[in-house]
Coordinates of C-alpha atoms and ligand atoms in Angstrom, one line a residue:
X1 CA 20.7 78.1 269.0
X2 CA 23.9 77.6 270.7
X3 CA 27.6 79.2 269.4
X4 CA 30.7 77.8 269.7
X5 CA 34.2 79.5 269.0
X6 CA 36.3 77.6 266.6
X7 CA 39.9 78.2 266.7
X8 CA 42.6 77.4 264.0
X9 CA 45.8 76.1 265.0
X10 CA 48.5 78.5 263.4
X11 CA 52.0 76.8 264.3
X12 CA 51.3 74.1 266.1
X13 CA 49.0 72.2 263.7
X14 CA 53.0 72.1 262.2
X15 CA 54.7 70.3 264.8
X16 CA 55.5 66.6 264.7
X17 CA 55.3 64.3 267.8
X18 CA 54.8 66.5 270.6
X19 CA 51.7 68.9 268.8
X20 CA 49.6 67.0 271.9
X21 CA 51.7 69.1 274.1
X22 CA 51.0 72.2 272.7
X23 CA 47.7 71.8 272.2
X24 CA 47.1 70.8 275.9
X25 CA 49.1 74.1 276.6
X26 CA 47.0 75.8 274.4
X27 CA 43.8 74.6 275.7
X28 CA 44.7 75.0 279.3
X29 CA 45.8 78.8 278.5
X30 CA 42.2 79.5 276.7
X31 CA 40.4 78.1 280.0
X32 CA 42.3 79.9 282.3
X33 CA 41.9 83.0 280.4
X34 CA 38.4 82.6 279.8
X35 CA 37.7 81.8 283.4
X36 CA 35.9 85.3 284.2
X37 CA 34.3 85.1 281.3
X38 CA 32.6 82.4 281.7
X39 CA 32.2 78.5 281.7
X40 CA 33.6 76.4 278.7
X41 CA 34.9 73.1 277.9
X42 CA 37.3 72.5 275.2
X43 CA 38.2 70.1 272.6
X44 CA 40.3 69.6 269.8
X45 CA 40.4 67.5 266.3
X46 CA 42.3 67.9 263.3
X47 CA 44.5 71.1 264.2
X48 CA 41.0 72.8 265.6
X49 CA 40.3 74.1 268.7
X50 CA 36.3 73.8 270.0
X51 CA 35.5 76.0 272.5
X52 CA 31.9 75.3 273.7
X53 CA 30.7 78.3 276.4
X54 CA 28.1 77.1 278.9
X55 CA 24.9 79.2 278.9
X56 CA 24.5 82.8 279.5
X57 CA 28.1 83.2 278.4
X58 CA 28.5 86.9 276.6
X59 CA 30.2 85.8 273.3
X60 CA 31.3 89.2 272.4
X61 CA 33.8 88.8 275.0
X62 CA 35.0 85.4 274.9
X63 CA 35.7 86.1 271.4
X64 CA 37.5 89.0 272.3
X65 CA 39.6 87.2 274.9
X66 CA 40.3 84.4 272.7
X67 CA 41.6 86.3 269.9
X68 CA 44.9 87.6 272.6
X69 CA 45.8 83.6 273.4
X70 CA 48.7 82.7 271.6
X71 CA 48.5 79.5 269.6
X72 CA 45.5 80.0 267.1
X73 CA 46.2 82.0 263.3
X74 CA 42.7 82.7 262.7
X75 CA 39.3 81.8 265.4
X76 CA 35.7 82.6 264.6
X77 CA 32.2 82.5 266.2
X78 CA 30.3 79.8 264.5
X79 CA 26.5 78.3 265.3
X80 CA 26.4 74.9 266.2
X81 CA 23.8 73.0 263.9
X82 CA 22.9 69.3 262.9
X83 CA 24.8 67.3 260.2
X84 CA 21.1 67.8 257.5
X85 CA 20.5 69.8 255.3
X86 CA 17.4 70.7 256.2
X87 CA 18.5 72.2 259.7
X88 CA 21.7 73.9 258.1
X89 CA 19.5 76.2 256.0
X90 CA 16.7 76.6 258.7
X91 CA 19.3 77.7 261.4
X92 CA 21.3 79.9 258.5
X93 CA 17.7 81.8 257.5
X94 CA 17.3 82.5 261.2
X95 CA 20.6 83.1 262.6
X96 CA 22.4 85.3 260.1
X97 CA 18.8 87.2 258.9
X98 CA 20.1 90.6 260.9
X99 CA 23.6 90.3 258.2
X100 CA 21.9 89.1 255.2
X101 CA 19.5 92.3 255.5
X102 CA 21.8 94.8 256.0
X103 CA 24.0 93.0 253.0
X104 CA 24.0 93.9 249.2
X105 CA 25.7 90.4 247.9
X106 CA 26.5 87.8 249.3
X107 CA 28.1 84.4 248.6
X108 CA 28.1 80.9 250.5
X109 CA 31.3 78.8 250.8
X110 CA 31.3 75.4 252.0
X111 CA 33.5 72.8 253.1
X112 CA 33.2 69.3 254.0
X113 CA 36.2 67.6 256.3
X114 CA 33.2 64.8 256.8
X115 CA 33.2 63.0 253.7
X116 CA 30.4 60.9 254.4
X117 CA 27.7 64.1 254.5
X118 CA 25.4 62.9 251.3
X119 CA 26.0 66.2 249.4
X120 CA 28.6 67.5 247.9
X121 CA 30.3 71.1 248.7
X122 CA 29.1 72.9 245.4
X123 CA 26.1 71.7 245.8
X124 CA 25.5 72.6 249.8
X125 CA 26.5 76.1 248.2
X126 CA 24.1 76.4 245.2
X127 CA 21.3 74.7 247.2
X128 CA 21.8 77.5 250.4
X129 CA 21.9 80.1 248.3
X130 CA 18.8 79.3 246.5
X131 CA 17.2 79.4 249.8
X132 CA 19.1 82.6 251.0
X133 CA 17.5 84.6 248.0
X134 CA 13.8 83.2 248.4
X135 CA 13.9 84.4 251.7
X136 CA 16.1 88.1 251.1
X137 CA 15.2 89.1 247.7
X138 CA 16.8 92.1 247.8
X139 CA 20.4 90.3 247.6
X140 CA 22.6 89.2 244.7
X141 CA 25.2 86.8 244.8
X142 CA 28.4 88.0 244.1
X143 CA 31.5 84.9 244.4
X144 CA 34.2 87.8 244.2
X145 CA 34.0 90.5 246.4
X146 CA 30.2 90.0 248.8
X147 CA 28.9 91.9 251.5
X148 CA 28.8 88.5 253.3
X149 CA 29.8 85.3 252.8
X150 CA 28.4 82.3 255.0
X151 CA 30.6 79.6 255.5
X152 CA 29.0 76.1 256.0
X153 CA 31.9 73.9 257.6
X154 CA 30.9 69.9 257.7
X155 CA 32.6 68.5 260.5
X156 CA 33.1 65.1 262.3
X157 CA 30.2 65.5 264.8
X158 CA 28.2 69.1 263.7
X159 CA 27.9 71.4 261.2
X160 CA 29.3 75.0 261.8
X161 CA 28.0 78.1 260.1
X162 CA 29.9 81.0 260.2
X163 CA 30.4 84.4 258.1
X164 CA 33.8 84.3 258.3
X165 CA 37.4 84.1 260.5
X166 CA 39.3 86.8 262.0
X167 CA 43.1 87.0 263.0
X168 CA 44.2 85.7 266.1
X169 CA 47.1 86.1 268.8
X170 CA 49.0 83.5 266.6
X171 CA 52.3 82.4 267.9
X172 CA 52.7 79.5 270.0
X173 CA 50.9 78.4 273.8
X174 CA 53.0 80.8 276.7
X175 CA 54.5 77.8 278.7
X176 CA 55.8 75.7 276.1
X177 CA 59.2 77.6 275.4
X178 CA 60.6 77.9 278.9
X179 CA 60.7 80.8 281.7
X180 CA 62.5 84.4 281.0
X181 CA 62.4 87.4 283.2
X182 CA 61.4 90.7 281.1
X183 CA 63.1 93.9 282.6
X184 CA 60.1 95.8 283.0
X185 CA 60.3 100.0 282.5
X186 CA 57.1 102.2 282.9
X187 CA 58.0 103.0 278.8
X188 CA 57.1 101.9 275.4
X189 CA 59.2 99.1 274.7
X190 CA 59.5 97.0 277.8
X191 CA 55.7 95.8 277.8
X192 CA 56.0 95.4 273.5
X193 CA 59.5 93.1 274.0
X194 CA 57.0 91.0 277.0
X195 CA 54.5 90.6 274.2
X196 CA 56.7 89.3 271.5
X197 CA 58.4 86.6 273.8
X198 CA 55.1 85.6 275.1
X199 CA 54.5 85.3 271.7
X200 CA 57.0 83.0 271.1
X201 CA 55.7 80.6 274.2
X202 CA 57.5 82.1 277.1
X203 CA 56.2 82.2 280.1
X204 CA 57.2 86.0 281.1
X205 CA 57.5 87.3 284.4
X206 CA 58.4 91.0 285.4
X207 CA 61.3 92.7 287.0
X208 CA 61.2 96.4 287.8
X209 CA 63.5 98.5 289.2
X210 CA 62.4 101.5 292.2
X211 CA 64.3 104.0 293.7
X212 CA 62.0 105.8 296.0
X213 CA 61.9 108.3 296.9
X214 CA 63.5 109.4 293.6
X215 CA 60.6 107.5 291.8
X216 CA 57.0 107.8 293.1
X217 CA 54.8 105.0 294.5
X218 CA 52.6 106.0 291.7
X219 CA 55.3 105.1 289.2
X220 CA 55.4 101.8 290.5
X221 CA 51.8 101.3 290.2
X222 CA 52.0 102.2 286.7
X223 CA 54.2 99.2 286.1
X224 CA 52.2 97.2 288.1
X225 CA 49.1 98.6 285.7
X226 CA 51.3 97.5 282.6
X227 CA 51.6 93.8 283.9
X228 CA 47.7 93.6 284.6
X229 CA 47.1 95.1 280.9
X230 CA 49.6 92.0 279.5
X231 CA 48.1 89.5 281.4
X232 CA 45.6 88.4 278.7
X233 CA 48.5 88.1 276.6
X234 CA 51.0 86.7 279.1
X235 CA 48.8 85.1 281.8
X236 CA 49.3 85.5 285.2
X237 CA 52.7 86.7 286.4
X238 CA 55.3 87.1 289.1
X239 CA 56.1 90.7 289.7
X240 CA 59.4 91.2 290.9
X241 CA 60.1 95.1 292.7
X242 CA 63.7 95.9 293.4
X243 CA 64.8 98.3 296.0
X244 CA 67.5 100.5 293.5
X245 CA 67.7 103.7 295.8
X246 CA 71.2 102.3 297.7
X247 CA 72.8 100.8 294.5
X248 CA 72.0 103.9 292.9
X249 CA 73.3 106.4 295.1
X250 CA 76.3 104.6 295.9
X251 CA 76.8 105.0 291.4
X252 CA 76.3 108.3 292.0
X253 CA 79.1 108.5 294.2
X254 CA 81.6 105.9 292.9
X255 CA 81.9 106.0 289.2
X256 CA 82.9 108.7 286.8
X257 CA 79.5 109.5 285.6
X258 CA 79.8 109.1 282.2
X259 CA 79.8 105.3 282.6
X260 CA 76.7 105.5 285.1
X261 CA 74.1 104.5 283.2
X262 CA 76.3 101.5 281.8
X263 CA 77.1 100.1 285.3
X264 CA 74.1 100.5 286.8
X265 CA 72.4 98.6 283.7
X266 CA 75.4 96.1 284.5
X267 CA 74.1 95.9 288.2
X268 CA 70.2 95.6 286.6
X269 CA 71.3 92.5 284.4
X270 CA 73.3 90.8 287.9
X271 CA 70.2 91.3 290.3
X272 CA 67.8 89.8 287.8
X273 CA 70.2 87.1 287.2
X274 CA 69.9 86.2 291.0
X275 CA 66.3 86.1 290.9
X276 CA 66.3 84.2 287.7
X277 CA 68.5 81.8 289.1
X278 CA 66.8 81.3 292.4
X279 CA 63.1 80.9 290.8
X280 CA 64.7 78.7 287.9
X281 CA 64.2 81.2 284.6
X282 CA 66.2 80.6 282.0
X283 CA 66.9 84.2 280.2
X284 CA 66.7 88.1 280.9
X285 CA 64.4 89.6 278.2
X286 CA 64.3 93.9 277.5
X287 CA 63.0 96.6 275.5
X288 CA 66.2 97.7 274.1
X289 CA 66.7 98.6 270.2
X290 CA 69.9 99.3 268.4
X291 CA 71.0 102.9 268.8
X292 CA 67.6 104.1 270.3
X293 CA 69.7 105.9 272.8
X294 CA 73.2 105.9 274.2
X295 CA 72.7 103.2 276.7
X296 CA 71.6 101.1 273.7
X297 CA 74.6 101.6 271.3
X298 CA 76.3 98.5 269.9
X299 CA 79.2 99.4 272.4
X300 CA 77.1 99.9 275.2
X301 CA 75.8 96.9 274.7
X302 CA 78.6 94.9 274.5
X303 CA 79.5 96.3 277.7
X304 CA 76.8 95.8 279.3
X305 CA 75.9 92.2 278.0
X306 CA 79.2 91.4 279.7
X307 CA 77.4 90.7 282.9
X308 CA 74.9 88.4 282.1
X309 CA 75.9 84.7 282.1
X310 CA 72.7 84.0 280.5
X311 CA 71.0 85.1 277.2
X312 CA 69.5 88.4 277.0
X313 CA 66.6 88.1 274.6
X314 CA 65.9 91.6 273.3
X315 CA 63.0 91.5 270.4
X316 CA 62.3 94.9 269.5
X317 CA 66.4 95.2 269.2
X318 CA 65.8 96.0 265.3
X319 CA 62.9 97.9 265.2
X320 CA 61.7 101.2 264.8
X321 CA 60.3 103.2 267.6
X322 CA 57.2 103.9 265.0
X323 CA 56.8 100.3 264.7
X324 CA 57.0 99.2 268.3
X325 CA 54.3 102.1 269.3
X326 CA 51.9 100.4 266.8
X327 CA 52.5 97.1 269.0
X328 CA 52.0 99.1 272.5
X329 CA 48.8 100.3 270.8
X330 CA 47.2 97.6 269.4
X331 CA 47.6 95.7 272.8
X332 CA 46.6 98.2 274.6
X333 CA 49.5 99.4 276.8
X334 CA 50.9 102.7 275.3
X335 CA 48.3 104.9 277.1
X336 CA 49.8 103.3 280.1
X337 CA 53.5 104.3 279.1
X338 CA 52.9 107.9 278.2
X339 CA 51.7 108.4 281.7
X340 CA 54.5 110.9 282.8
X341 CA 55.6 109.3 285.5
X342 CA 59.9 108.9 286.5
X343 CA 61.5 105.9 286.0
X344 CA 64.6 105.2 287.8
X345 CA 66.9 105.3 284.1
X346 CA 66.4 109.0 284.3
X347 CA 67.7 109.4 288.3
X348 CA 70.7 111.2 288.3
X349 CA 71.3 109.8 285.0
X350 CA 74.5 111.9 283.2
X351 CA 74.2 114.6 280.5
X352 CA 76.7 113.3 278.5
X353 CA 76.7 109.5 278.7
X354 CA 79.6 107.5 276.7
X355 CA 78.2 106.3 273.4
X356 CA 81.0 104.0 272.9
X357 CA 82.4 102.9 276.4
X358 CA 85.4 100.7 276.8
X359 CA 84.9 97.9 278.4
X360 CA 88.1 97.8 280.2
X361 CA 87.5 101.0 281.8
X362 CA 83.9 99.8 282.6
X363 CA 85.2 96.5 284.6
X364 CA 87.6 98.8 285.8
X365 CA 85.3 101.7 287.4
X366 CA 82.7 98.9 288.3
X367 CA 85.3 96.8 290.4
X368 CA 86.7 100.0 292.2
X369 CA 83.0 100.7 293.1
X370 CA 82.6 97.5 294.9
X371 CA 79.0 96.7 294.1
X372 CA 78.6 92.9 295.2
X373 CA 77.0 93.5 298.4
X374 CA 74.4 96.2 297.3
X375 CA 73.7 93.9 294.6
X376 CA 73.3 90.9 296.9
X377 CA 70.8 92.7 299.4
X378 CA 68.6 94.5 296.5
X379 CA 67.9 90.7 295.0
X380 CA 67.2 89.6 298.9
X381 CA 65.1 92.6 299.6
X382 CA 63.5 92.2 296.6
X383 CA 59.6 92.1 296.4
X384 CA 57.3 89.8 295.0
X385 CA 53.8 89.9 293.9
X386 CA 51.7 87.6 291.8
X387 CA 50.0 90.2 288.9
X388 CA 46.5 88.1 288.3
X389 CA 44.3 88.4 285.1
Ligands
ATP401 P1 61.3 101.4 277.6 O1 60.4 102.1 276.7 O2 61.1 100.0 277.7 O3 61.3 102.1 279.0 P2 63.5 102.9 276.8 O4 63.6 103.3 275.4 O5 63.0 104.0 277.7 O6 62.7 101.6 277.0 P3 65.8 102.6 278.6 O7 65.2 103.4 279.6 O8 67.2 102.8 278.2 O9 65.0 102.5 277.2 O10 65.7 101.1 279.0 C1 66.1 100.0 278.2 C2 65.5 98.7 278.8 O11 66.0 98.6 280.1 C3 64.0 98.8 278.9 O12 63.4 98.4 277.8 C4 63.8 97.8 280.0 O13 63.9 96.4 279.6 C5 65.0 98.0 280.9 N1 64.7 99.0 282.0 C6 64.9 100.3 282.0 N2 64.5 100.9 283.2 C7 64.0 99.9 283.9 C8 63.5 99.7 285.3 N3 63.3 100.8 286.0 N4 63.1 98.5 285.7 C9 63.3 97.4 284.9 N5 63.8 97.5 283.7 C10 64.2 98.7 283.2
MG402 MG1 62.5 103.5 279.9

């Protein structure tokens, strides 16, 4: 009997002329990230996604994967069978006999977008479950609150059986709301504020900043693990390494350091900015979050937005830290982040940083410092490498 994966458009099925866009993007996203998966060919009809596997394909999986593609509210594994009756109820006996076993109640729902199919919803319903408790005696129907329900779904070309849908990625396709460049720590928040824009169709890729040998290789690698455990979120992407150690030092030994962390976050914004600019992004995304600590204070802020030209997305900036920990854990990367490795932040960072720096004094101290060229050569030094699924 063969399966299919239906998938429900969330958002999109609400946009007007250009939906065909993001359902394209949508599609092509679930192929590419289904690739290893398997072999599957897509279609889509009246705000639904089909996603027909190829044989041999291990469901289990593709499901899984699917349900991390932005695009979809709610997708579920369904069995493909003929627009009769008679093979609706012989293919629901045989397929779903392991659930309906091990269930108490039960109830059938069905719904018919196929107008044409000769009998009518209540009665696909009454007539099934007839059938269902000849075969499994032991069950009851119960419409409110069953064990299982199996969903009969009439559709244009099939029938698809189903015992219900799960959540899925929702949001909109990554690709279809422009390019940003997410400032990419080893911590918590970073990898939660990728997810969120991704969310939100951007196409994300990663900037991350190393001063060896104040930070380890190993540090680096744990960023470069964070990026591999987004990528079913975020797709492939472009992972940008900085060489901080000069810029760094040379803070260390031209500002006051009470206004180090500031600046150098100043000189963080300007080198991305160069990259962004020369690869054609469009906005610097972080991790940041009101008053989480004193580089993220509304002043410091203020001071340090100063340097961007372009907008600085920051998602998690009103949330909790408990709240953005249950984001890193549900997608997997906060194991990753509580690996104790440095991060260049904490490098020769001061013990009393100014919570409500003046900007003048920042320019000021930043000018004297004469960062330009540092800046320039970190952005041409920089690294790439391409972070694949
Ligand atoms: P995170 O959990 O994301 O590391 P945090 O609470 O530790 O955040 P900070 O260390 O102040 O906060 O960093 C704030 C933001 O600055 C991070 O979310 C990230 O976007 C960016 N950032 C910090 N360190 C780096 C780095 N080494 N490379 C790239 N971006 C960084
Ligand atoms: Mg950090």
């Amino acid at each position: 009997m063969k399966e299919i994966i239906l998938l429900k458009e969330g958002e999109i099925a609400l946009k007007g002329l250009n939906k065909r866009n993001f359902e394209d993007a949508f599609m092509r996203n679930l192929r590419h990230r289904l690739k290893g998966i398997g072999e599957f060919s897509f279609h889509c009809d009246q705000s639904m996604v089909y996603c027909e596997p190829a044989d041999g394909v291990d469901m289990d999986d593709a499901v899984e994967m699917a349900s991390k593609v932005f695009g979809a509210a709610a997708l579920c594994r369904a069995l493909v069978s003929e627009k009769d009756f008679g093979c609706i109820s012989r293919d629901t006996l045989e397929h779903f006999a392991k659930e309906l076993d091990r269930a108490r109640t039960f109830k059938v729902a069905a719904k018919r977008a196929d107008k044409n199919f000769p009998m009518k919803s209540p009665d696909i319903c009454i007539e099934l479950g007839h059938l269902i408790l000849e075969r499994f005696p032991h069950l009851t129907v119960d419409v409110k609150k069953p064990d299982v329900v199996i969903n009969v779904e009439i559709r244009e070309t099939n029938a698809y059986i189903h015992t219900g849908n799960r959540h899925a990625a929702g949001g909109i396709p990554v690709g279809t709301s422009g390019k940003g460049m997410l400032l990419l720590s080893g911590g918590i928040d970073s990898p939660v504020a990728a997810y969120m824009m991704a969310k939100r169709g951007v196409d994300i890729s990663c900037i991350h900043f190393a001063s060896p040998p104040y930070t380890s290789d190993r540090a680096r690698l744990k960023v470069e693990r964070l990026c591999e455990k987004l990528t079913p979120y975020i797709g492939d992407t472009a992972f940008y390494c900085v060489p901080f150690t000069k810029i760094q030092e040379a803070l260390r030994d031209r500002v006051p350091s009470e206004l180090f962390t500031i600046i150098m976050r100043r000189c963080m914004l300007k080198i991305a900015q160069k990259i962004c600019e020369k690869k054609g992004l469009q906005a610097l995304i972080t991790g940041e979050s009101v008053g989480q600590v004193a580089s993220q204070t509304m002043g410091a802020i203020v001071c340090t937005d100063e340097a961007a030209h372009m907008p600085v997305f920051r998602p998690c900036i009103g949330m909790d830290k408990t709240e953005i920990v249950e984001i890193s854990q549900r997608i997997g990367t906060f194991d990753i982040s509580i690996e104790p490795y440095e991060d260049c932040c904490t490098v020769f960072s001061p013990k009393h940083p100014k919570t409500r720096p003046v900007l003048k004094e920042v320019l000021a101290a930043e000018e004297k410092g004469g960062f330009d060229e540092l800046i320039e050569e970190a952005a041409e030094n920089t690294e790439l490498k391409v972070i694949k699924l």
